PDB file of C-alpha atoms in Angstrom:
ATOM      1  CA  MET A   1       0.012   0.017  -0.050  1.00  0.00           C
ATOM      2  CA  ILE A   2       1.353   3.395  -1.066  1.00  0.00           C
ATOM      3  CA  GLU A   3       1.954   5.719   1.878  1.00  0.00           C
ATOM      4  CA  ILE A   4      -0.245   8.748   1.702  1.00  0.00           C
ATOM      5  CA  LYS A   5       1.622  12.089   1.678  1.00  0.00           C
ATOM      6  CA  PRO A   6       0.354  15.520   0.855  1.00  0.00           C
ATOM      7  CA  ILE A   7       1.950  15.332  -2.628  1.00  0.00           C
ATOM      8  CA  ASN A   8       0.092  12.144  -3.639  1.00  0.00           C
ATOM      9  CA  GLN A   9      -3.168  12.426  -1.668  1.00  0.00           C
ATOM     10  CA  GLU A  10      -5.688  12.378  -4.471  1.00  0.00           C
ATOM     11  CA  LYS A  11      -8.746  12.873  -2.297  1.00  0.00           C
ATOM     12  CA  LEU A  12      -9.305  16.085  -0.163  1.00  0.00           C
ATOM     13  CA  PHE A  13     -11.022  15.420   3.209  1.00  0.00           C
ATOM     14  CA  GLY A  14     -12.581  18.058   5.423  1.00  0.00           C
ATOM     15  CA  LEU A  15     -11.068  21.141   3.839  1.00  0.00           C
ATOM     16  CA  GLU A  16     -13.280  21.509   0.871  1.00  0.00           C
ATOM     17  CA  LYS A  17     -14.667  24.955   1.921  1.00  0.00           C
ATOM     18  CA  TYR A  18     -11.023  26.230   2.071  1.00  0.00           C
ATOM     19  CA  LEU A  19     -10.266  24.954  -1.367  1.00  0.00           C
ATOM     20  CA  LEU A  20     -13.367  26.614  -2.869  1.00  0.00           C
ATOM     21  CA  ASP A  21     -12.278  29.956  -1.180  1.00  0.00           C
ATOM     22  CA  LEU A  22      -8.812  29.691  -2.698  1.00  0.00           C
ATOM     23  CA  ILE A  23     -10.338  28.890  -6.095  1.00  0.00           C
ATOM     24  CA  LYS A  24     -12.699  31.914  -5.815  1.00  0.00           C
ATOM     25  CA  LEU A  25      -9.731  34.084  -5.255  1.00  0.00           C
ATOM     26  CA  HIS A  26      -7.971  32.626  -8.240  1.00  0.00           C
ATOM     27  CA  LYS A  27     -10.942  33.068 -10.567  1.00  0.00           C
ATOM     28  CA  LYS A  28     -11.428  36.642  -9.510  1.00  0.00           C
ATOM     29  CA  LYS A  29      -7.643  37.130 -10.294  1.00  0.00           C
ATOM     30  CA  ILE A  30      -7.014  38.422  -6.642  1.00  0.00           C
ATOM     31  CA  PHE A  31      -5.122  35.425  -5.364  1.00  0.00           C
ATOM     32  CA  PRO A  32      -2.365  36.791  -3.148  1.00  0.00           C
ATOM     33  CA  ASN A  33       1.138  36.305  -4.432  1.00  0.00           C
ATOM     34  CA  LYS A  34       2.339  35.569  -0.834  1.00  0.00           C
ATOM     35  CA  LEU A  35       0.045  33.296   1.084  1.00  0.00           C
ATOM     36  CA  LEU A  36       0.553  31.949   4.563  1.00  0.00           C
ATOM     37  CA  LEU A  37      -1.454  28.813   5.365  1.00  0.00           C
ATOM     38  CA  ASN A  38      -1.530  28.709   9.148  1.00  0.00           C
ATOM     39  CA  GLY A  39      -2.763  26.053  11.370  1.00  0.00           C
ATOM     40  CA  PRO A  40      -1.859  22.945  13.548  1.00  0.00           C
ATOM     41  CA  LYS A  41       0.606  20.403  12.114  1.00  0.00           C
ATOM     42  CA  GLY A  42      -1.189  17.490  10.410  1.00  0.00           C
ATOM     43  CA  ILE A  43      -4.462  19.336   9.730  1.00  0.00           C
ATOM     44  CA  GLY A  44      -4.047  19.019   5.914  1.00  0.00           C
ATOM     45  CA  LYS A  45      -2.568  22.448   4.897  1.00  0.00           C
ATOM     46  CA  SER A  46       0.007  20.973   2.515  1.00  0.00           C
ATOM     47  CA  THR A  47      -2.605  18.658   1.014  1.00  0.00           C
ATOM     48  CA  LEU A  48      -4.961  21.602   0.466  1.00  0.00           C
ATOM     49  CA  ALA A  49      -2.075  23.529  -1.224  1.00  0.00           C
ATOM     50  CA  TYR A  50      -1.300  20.652  -3.609  1.00  0.00           C
ATOM     51  CA  HIS A  51      -5.002  20.245  -4.402  1.00  0.00           C
ATOM     52  CA  PHE A  52      -5.266  24.017  -5.321  1.00  0.00           C
ATOM     53  CA  ILE A  53      -2.075  23.821  -7.375  1.00  0.00           C
ATOM     54  CA  ASN A  54      -3.302  20.761  -9.210  1.00  0.00           C
ATOM     55  CA  TYR A  55      -6.571  22.502  -9.877  1.00  0.00           C
ATOM     56  CA  VAL A  56      -4.925  25.674 -11.297  1.00  0.00           C
ATOM     57  CA  LEU A  57      -2.239  23.896 -13.389  1.00  0.00           C
ATOM     58  CA  SER A  58      -4.715  21.153 -14.830  1.00  0.00           C
ATOM     59  CA  ILE A  59      -7.472  23.601 -15.683  1.00  0.00           C
ATOM     60  CA  ASP A  60      -6.901  23.280 -19.507  1.00  0.00           C
ATOM     61  CA  GLU A  61      -6.266  19.504 -19.516  1.00  0.00           C
ATOM     62  CA  SER A  62      -8.770  16.856 -20.491  1.00  0.00           C
ATOM     63  CA  GLN A  63      -8.175  14.967 -17.300  1.00  0.00           C
ATOM     64  CA  LYS A  64      -8.314  18.056 -15.021  1.00  0.00           C
ATOM     65  CA  TYR A  65      -9.083  18.370 -11.342  1.00  0.00           C
ATOM     66  CA  ASP A  66     -12.472  16.912 -10.294  1.00  0.00           C
ATOM     67  CA  LEU A  67     -13.869  19.823  -8.414  1.00  0.00           C
ATOM     68  CA  GLU A  68     -17.221  18.123  -7.873  1.00  0.00           C
ATOM     69  CA  ASN A  69     -15.573  15.283  -5.882  1.00  0.00           C
ATOM     70  CA  PHE A  70     -12.676  17.318  -4.652  1.00  0.00           C
ATOM     71  CA  SER A  71     -10.357  14.804  -6.230  1.00  0.00           C
ATOM     72  CA  ILE A  72      -7.182  14.898  -8.298  1.00  0.00           C
ATOM     73  CA  ASN A  73      -7.331  12.951 -11.563  1.00  0.00           C
ATOM     74  CA  PRO A  74      -4.480  10.322 -11.170  1.00  0.00           C
ATOM     75  CA  ASN A  75      -4.073  10.354 -14.999  1.00  0.00           C
ATOM     76  CA  SER A  76      -3.537  14.192 -15.051  1.00  0.00           C
ATOM     77  CA  LYS A  77      -0.282  15.173 -16.757  1.00  0.00           C
ATOM     78  CA  THR A  78      -0.019  17.961 -14.110  1.00  0.00           C
ATOM     79  CA  PHE A  79      -0.420  15.434 -11.226  1.00  0.00           C
ATOM     80  CA  GLN A  80       2.124  13.018 -12.794  1.00  0.00           C
ATOM     81  CA  THR A  81       4.831  15.663 -13.237  1.00  0.00           C
ATOM     82  CA  ILE A  82       4.196  17.046  -9.666  1.00  0.00           C
ATOM     83  CA  LEU A  83       4.704  13.517  -8.345  1.00  0.00           C
ATOM     84  CA  ASN A  84       8.016  13.050 -10.098  1.00  0.00           C
ATOM     85  CA  LYS A  85       9.067  16.574  -9.396  1.00  0.00           C
ATOM     86  CA  THR A  86       9.445  17.570 -13.075  1.00  0.00           C
ATOM     87  CA  ASN A  87       6.586  20.094 -13.141  1.00  0.00           C
ATOM     88  CA  LEU A  88       8.059  23.409 -14.433  1.00  0.00           C
ATOM     89  CA  ASN A  89       5.353  25.440 -12.680  1.00  0.00           C
ATOM     90  CA  LEU A  90       6.014  24.075  -9.083  1.00  0.00           C
ATOM     91  CA  ILE A  91       8.981  24.420  -6.907  1.00  0.00           C
ATOM     92  CA  SER A  92       8.605  22.715  -3.600  1.00  0.00           C
ATOM     93  CA  ILE A  93      10.828  23.180  -0.504  1.00  0.00           C
ATOM     94  CA  ASP A  94      10.832  21.245   2.786  1.00  0.00           C
ATOM     95  CA  ILE A  95      13.308  20.327   5.551  1.00  0.00           C
ATOM     96  CA  SER A  96      15.524  17.540   4.376  1.00  0.00           C
ATOM     97  CA  GLN A  97      15.333  14.231   6.314  1.00  0.00           C
ATOM     98  CA  ASP A  98      18.929  14.516   7.393  1.00  0.00           C
ATOM     99  CA  LYS A  99      18.877  18.136   8.407  1.00  0.00           C
ATOM    100  CA  LYS A 100      17.423  20.161  11.247  1.00  0.00           C
ATOM    101  CA  THR A 101      16.646  23.327   9.175  1.00  0.00           C
ATOM    102  CA  ILE A 102      15.818  24.503   5.738  1.00  0.00           C
ATOM    103  CA  ASP A 103      19.220  25.799   4.786  1.00  0.00           C
ATOM    104  CA  ILE A 104      20.393  28.769   2.641  1.00  0.00           C
ATOM    105  CA  GLU A 105      21.385  26.666  -0.282  1.00  0.00           C
ATOM    106  CA  GLN A 106      17.744  25.503  -0.735  1.00  0.00           C
ATOM    107  CA  ILE A 107      16.720  29.136  -0.896  1.00  0.00           C
ATOM    108  CA  ARG A 108      19.608  30.031  -3.251  1.00  0.00           C
ATOM    109  CA  ASP A 109      18.512  27.172  -5.672  1.00  0.00           C
ATOM    110  CA  LEU A 110      15.072  28.602  -5.489  1.00  0.00           C
ATOM    111  CA  ILE A 111      16.288  32.031  -6.553  1.00  0.00           C
ATOM    112  CA  ILE A 112      18.174  30.661  -9.334  1.00  0.00           C
ATOM    113  CA  ASN A 113      15.154  28.649 -10.623  1.00  0.00           C
ATOM    114  CA  LEU A 114      12.863  31.718 -10.308  1.00  0.00           C
ATOM    115  CA  ASN A 115      15.300  33.777 -12.404  1.00  0.00           C
ATOM    116  CA  LYS A 116      14.924  31.360 -15.231  1.00  0.00           C
ATOM    117  CA  SER A 117      12.463  32.111 -18.059  1.00  0.00           C
ATOM    118  CA  SER A 118       9.121  30.528 -17.865  1.00  0.00           C
ATOM    119  CA  PHE A 119       8.269  27.855 -20.434  1.00  0.00           C
ATOM    120  CA  ASN A 120       4.544  28.623 -20.567  1.00  0.00           C
ATOM    121  CA  ASP A 121       1.955  31.218 -19.534  1.00  0.00           C
ATOM    122  CA  LYS A 122       0.674  29.211 -16.490  1.00  0.00           C
ATOM    123  CA  PRO A 123       1.219  30.635 -12.932  1.00  0.00           C
ATOM    124  CA  ARG A 124       4.337  29.393 -11.152  1.00  0.00           C
ATOM    125  CA  PHE A 125       4.006  28.215  -7.603  1.00  0.00           C
ATOM    126  CA  VAL A 126       6.509  28.093  -4.804  1.00  0.00           C
ATOM    127  CA  LEU A 127       5.403  25.790  -1.975  1.00  0.00           C
ATOM    128  CA  ILE A 128       7.552  25.894   1.197  1.00  0.00           C
ATOM    129  CA  ASP A 129       6.455  23.546   3.921  1.00  0.00           C
ATOM    130  CA  ASN A 130       7.351  23.719   7.599  1.00  0.00           C
ATOM    131  CA  ILE A 131       8.596  27.346   7.362  1.00  0.00           C
ATOM    132  CA  GLU A 132       9.239  27.281  11.130  1.00  0.00           C
ATOM    133  CA  PHE A 133      12.418  25.362  10.157  1.00  0.00           C
ATOM    134  CA  LEU A 134      13.922  28.169   8.016  1.00  0.00           C
ATOM    135  CA  ASN A 135      17.061  29.369   9.647  1.00  0.00           C
ATOM    136  CA  LYS A 136      17.867  33.011  10.013  1.00  0.00           C
ATOM    137  CA  ASN A 137      20.054  33.120   6.867  1.00  0.00           C
ATOM    138  CA  SER A 138      17.360  31.327   4.829  1.00  0.00           C
ATOM    139  CA  ILE A 139      14.685  33.706   5.999  1.00  0.00           C
ATOM    140  CA  ASN A 140      16.869  36.744   5.126  1.00  0.00           C
ATOM    141  CA  ALA A 141      17.411  35.321   1.518  1.00  0.00           C
ATOM    142  CA  LEU A 142      13.784  34.510   1.218  1.00  0.00           C
ATOM    143  CA  LEU A 143      12.684  38.009   2.273  1.00  0.00           C
ATOM    144  CA  LYS A 144      14.556  39.515  -0.774  1.00  0.00           C
ATOM    145  CA  ILE A 145      12.473  37.555  -3.229  1.00  0.00           C
ATOM    146  CA  LEU A 146       9.204  37.996  -1.274  1.00  0.00           C
ATOM    147  CA  GLU A 147       9.621  41.835  -1.325  1.00  0.00           C
ATOM    148  CA  GLU A 148       8.928  42.082  -5.151  1.00  0.00           C
ATOM    149  CA  PRO A 149       8.239  38.622  -6.595  1.00  0.00           C
ATOM    150  CA  ASN A 150       8.303  38.274 -10.388  1.00  0.00           C
ATOM    151  CA  LYS A 151       4.976  38.452 -12.271  1.00  0.00           C
ATOM    152  CA  ASN A 152       2.793  35.357 -12.224  1.00  0.00           C
ATOM    153  CA  ILE A 153       4.738  33.743  -9.405  1.00  0.00           C
ATOM    154  CA  TYR A 154       2.867  32.720  -6.131  1.00  0.00           C
ATOM    155  CA  PHE A 155       4.350  31.794  -2.808  1.00  0.00           C
ATOM    156  CA  ILE A 156       2.353  29.396  -0.520  1.00  0.00           C
ATOM    157  CA  LEU A 157       3.974  29.046   2.820  1.00  0.00           C
ATOM    158  CA  ILE A 158       2.943  26.365   5.283  1.00  0.00           C
ATOM    159  CA  HIS A 159       3.091  27.484   8.829  1.00  0.00           C
ATOM    160  CA  ASN A 160       2.475  25.038  11.762  1.00  0.00           C
ATOM    161  CA  ASN A 161       1.510  27.491  14.540  1.00  0.00           C
ATOM    162  CA  LYS A 162       5.142  27.709  15.695  1.00  0.00           C
ATOM    163  CA  LYS A 163       7.054  30.855  16.355  1.00  0.00           C
ATOM    164  CA  ILE A 164       8.659  32.491  13.256  1.00  0.00           C
ATOM    165  CA  LEU A 165      10.080  35.944  12.588  1.00  0.00           C
ATOM    166  CA  SER A 166       7.442  38.646  12.125  1.00  0.00           C
ATOM    167  CA  THR A 167       9.429  39.995   9.232  1.00  0.00           C
ATOM    168  CA  LEU A 168       8.334  36.975   7.340  1.00  0.00           C
ATOM    169  CA  THR A 169       4.706  36.843   8.341  1.00  0.00           C
ATOM    170  CA  SER A 170       4.244  40.523   7.831  1.00  0.00           C
ATOM    171  CA  ARG A 171       4.874  40.187   4.142  1.00  0.00           C
ATOM    172  CA  CYS A 172       2.184  37.531   3.619  1.00  0.00           C
ATOM    173  CA  ILE A 173      -1.561  37.211   3.719  1.00  0.00           C
ATOM    174  CA  ASN A 174      -2.320  35.026   6.700  1.00  0.00           C
ATOM    175  CA  TYR A 175      -4.989  32.418   6.003  1.00  0.00           C
ATOM    176  CA  LYS A 176      -6.043  30.400   9.057  1.00  0.00           C
ATOM    177  CA  ILE A 177      -7.022  26.753   8.615  1.00  0.00           C
ATOM    178  CA  ASN A 178      -9.005  24.986  11.304  1.00  0.00           C
ATOM    179  CA  ILE A 179     -11.331  22.076  11.816  1.00  0.00           C
ATOM    180  CA  THR A 180     -13.479  20.934  14.732  1.00  0.00           C
ATOM    181  CA  ASN A 181     -12.655  17.840  16.809  1.00  0.00           C
ATOM    182  CA  GLU A 182     -15.654  16.030  15.160  1.00  0.00           C
ATOM    183  CA  GLU A 183     -14.347  16.918  11.715  1.00  0.00           C
ATOM    184  CA  CYS A 184     -10.881  15.673  12.626  1.00  0.00           C
ATOM    185  CA  LEU A 185     -12.228  12.253  13.788  1.00  0.00           C
ATOM    186  CA  ALA A 186     -14.300  11.953  10.689  1.00  0.00           C
ATOM    187  CA  ILE A 187     -11.315  12.632   8.472  1.00  0.00           C
ATOM    188  CA  CYS A 188      -9.253  10.005  10.634  1.00  0.00           C
ATOM    189  CA  ASP A 189     -11.769   7.460  10.017  1.00  0.00           C
ATOM    190  CA  LYS A 190     -11.532   8.037   6.170  1.00  0.00           C
ATOM    191  CA  LEU A 191      -7.821   7.867   6.157  1.00  0.00           C
ATOM    192  CA  LEU A 192      -7.678   4.723   8.240  1.00  0.00           C
ATOM    193  CA  GLY A 193     -10.595   3.082   6.438  1.00  0.00           C
ATOM    194  CA  GLY A 194     -12.599   2.558   9.574  1.00  0.00           C
ATOM    195  CA  ASN A 195     -13.497   3.877  13.049  1.00  0.00           C
ATOM    196  CA  ILE A 196     -10.402   5.324  14.743  1.00  0.00           C
ATOM    197  CA  GLU A 197     -11.357   3.591  18.081  1.00  0.00           C
ATOM    198  CA  ASN A 198     -10.718   0.276  16.327  1.00  0.00           C
ATOM    199  CA  PHE A 199      -7.004   1.222  15.735  1.00  0.00           C
ATOM    200  CA  ILE A 200      -5.907   3.406  18.518  1.00  0.00           C
ATOM    201  CA  ASN A 201      -6.231   3.548  22.332  1.00  0.00           C
ATOM    202  CA  LYS A 202      -8.621   6.357  23.453  1.00  0.00           C
ATOM    203  CA  ASP A 203      -5.823   7.501  25.767  1.00  0.00           C
ATOM    204  CA  LEU A 204      -3.860   8.680  22.731  1.00  0.00           C
ATOM    205  CA  ILE A 205      -6.717  10.700  21.218  1.00  0.00           C
ATOM    206  CA  ASP A 206      -6.535  14.332  22.252  1.00  0.00           C
ATOM    207  CA  TYR A 207      -8.902  17.254  21.582  1.00  0.00           C
ATOM    208  CA  TYR A 208      -5.967  18.877  19.748  1.00  0.00           C
ATOM    209  CA  ILE A 209      -4.950  15.917  17.741  1.00  0.00           C
ATOM    210  CA  THR A 210      -4.869  16.208  13.992  1.00  0.00           C
ATOM    211  CA  PRO A 211      -5.569  13.750  11.181  1.00  0.00           C
ATOM    212  CA  GLY A 212      -1.901  13.895  10.050  1.00  0.00           C
ATOM    213  CA  ILE A 213      -0.730  12.927  13.408  1.00  0.00           C
ATOM    214  CA  ILE A 214      -3.211  10.021  13.775  1.00  0.00           C
ATOM    215  CA  TYR A 215      -2.407   8.698  10.334  1.00  0.00           C
ATOM    216  CA  TYR A 216       1.412   8.754  10.780  1.00  0.00           C
ATOM    217  CA  LEU A 217       1.155   7.414  14.298  1.00  0.00           C
ATOM    218  CA  ASN A 218      -0.698   4.511  12.808  1.00  0.00           C
ATOM    219  CA  LYS A 219       1.977   4.048  10.167  1.00  0.00           C
ATOM    220  CA  TYR A 220       4.592   4.232  12.843  1.00  0.00           C
ATOM    221  CA  ALA A 221       2.862   1.393  14.769  1.00  0.00           C
ATOM    222  CA  GLU A 222       2.522  -0.659  11.564  1.00  0.00           C
ATOM    223  CA  LYS A 223       6.358  -0.150  10.868  1.00  0.00           C
ATOM    224  CA  ASN A 224       7.290  -1.258  14.339  1.00  0.00           C
ATOM    225  CA  ASP A 225       4.570  -3.979  14.590  1.00  0.00           C
ATOM    226  CA  TYR A 226       2.966  -2.248  17.643  1.00  0.00           C
ATOM    227  CA  ASN A 227      -0.745  -2.629  18.523  1.00  0.00           C
ATOM    228  CA  LEU A 228      -1.815   0.943  19.419  1.00  0.00           C
ATOM    229  CA  LEU A 229      -4.854  -0.389  21.362  1.00  0.00           C
ATOM    230  CA  GLU A 230      -2.371  -1.701  23.876  1.00  0.00           C
ATOM    231  CA  PHE A 231      -0.548   1.583  24.143  1.00  0.00           C
ATOM    232  CA  ASP A 232      -1.569   4.331  26.571  1.00  0.00           C
ATOM    233  CA  LEU A 233       0.129   7.666  26.562  1.00  0.00           C
ATOM    234  CA  LYS A 234       2.919   6.756  29.028  1.00  0.00           C
ATOM    235  CA  LYS A 235       3.731   3.437  27.363  1.00  0.00           C
ATOM    236  CA  LEU A 236       3.981   5.126  23.965  1.00  0.00           C
ATOM    237  CA  LEU A 237       6.360   7.885  25.221  1.00  0.00           C
ATOM    238  CA  LYS A 238       8.469   5.311  27.229  1.00  0.00           C
ATOM    239  CA  ASN A 239       8.697   3.059  24.107  1.00  0.00           C
ATOM    240  CA  ILE A 240       9.864   5.834  21.716  1.00  0.00           C
ATOM    241  CA  ILE A 241      12.488   7.032  24.311  1.00  0.00           C
ATOM    242  CA  LYS A 242      13.632   3.465  25.173  1.00  0.00           C
ATOM    243  CA  GLU A 243      13.981   2.320  21.585  1.00  0.00           C
ATOM    244  CA  ASN A 244      15.625   5.557  20.496  1.00  0.00           C
ATOM    245  CA  HIS A 245      13.002   5.850  17.595  1.00  0.00           C
ATOM    246  CA  TYR A 246      13.428   9.656  17.670  1.00  0.00           C
ATOM    247  CA  LYS A 247      16.904   9.292  16.377  1.00  0.00           C
ATOM    248  CA  LYS A 248      15.778   7.202  13.381  1.00  0.00           C
ATOM    249  CA  ASP A 249      13.314   9.502  11.680  1.00  0.00           C
ATOM    250  CA  GLN A 250      11.762  12.964  11.959  1.00  0.00           C
ATOM    251  CA  PHE A 251       8.296  11.767  12.508  1.00  0.00           C
ATOM    252  CA  SER A 252       9.178   9.787  15.745  1.00  0.00           C
ATOM    253  CA  LYS A 253      10.740  13.064  17.040  1.00  0.00           C
ATOM    254  CA  TYR A 254       7.596  15.005  16.010  1.00  0.00           C
ATOM    255  CA  ILE A 255       5.354  12.404  17.866  1.00  0.00           C
ATOM    256  CA  ILE A 256       7.365  12.530  21.145  1.00  0.00           C
ATOM    257  CA  TYR A 257       7.276  16.452  21.129  1.00  0.00           C
ATOM    258  CA  ASN A 258       3.590  16.537  20.553  1.00  0.00           C
ATOM    259  CA  PHE A 259       2.629  13.782  22.933  1.00  0.00           C
ATOM    260  CA  ILE A 260       4.875  15.359  25.780  1.00  0.00           C
ATOM    261  CA  GLU A 261       2.728  18.520  25.432  1.00  0.00           C
ATOM    262  CA  PHE A 262      -0.343  16.277  25.388  1.00  0.00           C
ATOM    263  CA  TYR A 263       0.886  14.579  28.499  1.00  0.00           C
ATOM    264  CA  PHE A 264       1.122  17.990  30.362  1.00  0.00           C
ATOM    265  CA  ARG A 265      -2.287  19.005  29.078  1.00  0.00           C
ATOM    266  CA  LYS A 266      -3.651  15.831  30.747  1.00  0.00           C
ATOM    267  CA  LEU A 267      -1.881  16.761  34.003  1.00  0.00           C
ATOM    268  CA  ASN A 268      -3.394  20.341  33.944  1.00  0.00           C
ATOM    269  CA  SER A 269      -6.367  19.605  36.203  1.00  0.00           C
ATOM    270  CA  SER A 270      -4.180  18.087  38.946  1.00  0.00           C
ATOM    271  CA  PHE A 271      -1.122  20.309  38.949  1.00  0.00           C
ATOM    272  CA  SER A 272       0.613  20.818  42.123  1.00  0.00           C
ATOM    273  CA  LYS A 273       3.190  23.591  42.570  1.00  0.00           C
ATOM    274  CA  THR A 274       5.990  21.080  42.077  1.00  0.00           C
ATOM    275  CA  VAL A 275       4.494  19.660  38.958  1.00  0.00           C
ATOM    276  CA  TYR A 276       3.738  23.207  37.632  1.00  0.00           C
ATOM    277  CA  LYS A 277       7.392  24.102  38.076  1.00  0.00           C
ATOM    278  CA  LYS A 278       8.460  21.082  36.211  1.00  0.00           C
ATOM    279  CA  TYR A 279       5.850  21.649  33.539  1.00  0.00           C
ATOM    280  CA  ASN A 280       7.207  25.234  32.826  1.00  0.00           C
ATOM    281  CA  TYR A 281      10.690  23.962  32.998  1.00  0.00           C
ATOM    282  CA  PHE A 282      10.131  21.224  30.285  1.00  0.00           C
ATOM    283  CA  ILE A 283       8.036  23.472  28.132  1.00  0.00           C
ATOM    284  CA  LYS A 284      10.861  26.001  28.013  1.00  0.00           C
ATOM    285  CA  LYS A 285      13.445  23.253  27.479  1.00  0.00           C
ATOM    286  CA  ILE A 286      11.366  21.906  24.625  1.00  0.00           C
ATOM    287  CA  SER A 287      11.212  25.317  23.071  1.00  0.00           C
ATOM    288  CA  ASP A 288      14.933  25.914  23.435  1.00  0.00           C
ATOM    289  CA  THR A 289      15.803  22.498  22.132  1.00  0.00           C
ATOM    290  CA  ARG A 290      13.787  23.156  18.996  1.00  0.00           C
ATOM    291  CA  THR A 291      14.915  26.599  18.475  1.00  0.00           C
ATOM    292  CA  PHE A 292      18.607  26.169  19.084  1.00  0.00           C
ATOM    293  CA  ASN A 293      18.876  22.571  17.860  1.00  0.00           C
ATOM    294  CA  LEU A 294      20.100  21.258  21.252  1.00  0.00           C
ATOM    295  CA  ASP A 295      20.628  17.597  22.161  1.00  0.00           C
ATOM    296  CA  GLU A 296      17.028  15.965  22.251  1.00  0.00           C
ATOM    297  CA  GLU A 297      18.326  12.865  23.971  1.00  0.00           C
ATOM    298  CA  ILE A 298      19.155  14.702  27.175  1.00  0.00           C
ATOM    299  CA  LEU A 299      15.619  16.322  27.234  1.00  0.00           C
ATOM    300  CA  PHE A 300      13.871  13.012  26.508  1.00  0.00           C
ATOM    301  CA  ILE A 301      15.667  11.004  29.111  1.00  0.00           C
ATOM    302  CA  GLU A 302      15.272  13.710  31.755  1.00  0.00           C
ATOM    303  CA  PHE A 303      11.434  13.758  30.968  1.00  0.00           C
ATOM    304  CA  GLU A 304      11.297  10.012  31.252  1.00  0.00           C
ATOM    305  CA  GLU A 305      12.984  10.015  34.592  1.00  0.00           C
ATOM    306  CA  GLU A 306      10.771  12.800  36.070  1.00  0.00           C
ATOM    307  CA  PHE A 307       7.359  11.671  34.781  1.00  0.00           C
ATOM    308  CA  LEU A 308       7.297   8.276  33.106  1.00  0.00           C
ATOM    309  CA  ASN A 309       9.115   5.995  35.678  1.00  0.00           C
ATOM    310  CA  GLY A 310       7.348   4.704  38.613  1.00  0.00           C
TER     311      GLY A 310
END
C-alpha cells in the first residue's frame, strides 16, 4: 500500500470549503502572491495547497481536477509531473530528512530557478512547507524575493503554529485553517478506512490531535509492529524513548514532542506547585531544544525520569 503524503493524496477530506475559497480568489484574479497557510501540524494544509495547485495547473487539461468530488485525476499530466518533481510550474521546498533546518542553499537554488524564463503562461508556484524550520540566513534570503516577486509567481508558505520571525509573516496574507474535533475524527476514519477507536487507544486521542498525526502514528505502529490499542500515553512515550526511535526519523521526534505536550495537558487539572514548576521547565526546554537545535536525548531521558518512571 502506497503511503499517503500531501503530494500524492488524491482525495481532499474536510477542507473542501477552504479549497473553494482559494479557487474563488484565483477566478477573480485576486489570489495573493504571498499566502501563509496557518494552522496545526497535520491538519491538511499541505494537502490543501497541492489540491489547489493541481486545480490551477490542470485547468486546461482533458483530465483536469475533479472539483465536484474534490479529487485529483490520477491520470492528469500535471499530477504525474508534480509527483515525479518535473513540473516546471511548481517548486517545492521542505526540511531534508537528514537536516534540522531549511538551509540557505535550498533558498539560493530557489532564486536561481525563479530567475529562469518561464516555459509557458501558467502561474508558477513556490510551496515551502514547515517554514518554522527556516534558519535566519534562509529567511533573510527569502525575504529579498518576497519583497517584489516576479509576475505570475505565487508563494504558498505552510506554517504550523510555531514561532517564526514577524518580518516573514508581515509580508504575507495570513489564512487560518482550522477544523473541529468532530471533523478531525471523521477525517481520521476516512484515512484509516474505519472507526479510529478500532485502531488506537482512546488515551492517545486528544482534543488537539490532527488527522496527520493520527495517520502517521498508525503508520509508525505498523512499521514497528505495535498494537496501538495496547498503548496508553505513558507506554507510547516510554517506548519511543527506550527504543531511540526519535533518532531514526523525523516523525518519531515529532510524535514525542507532541505527545509530551499532550501529557502535560492531561496533567493540567491536577497540577501541584511542584508539577507546575516542572511543567514550565520542560516546556521552556522543549522550546529551546527546537529553537537552538540542542541535544534531544538529554531532554527526553530527563522527561522519562521525572514523569514516566514509577
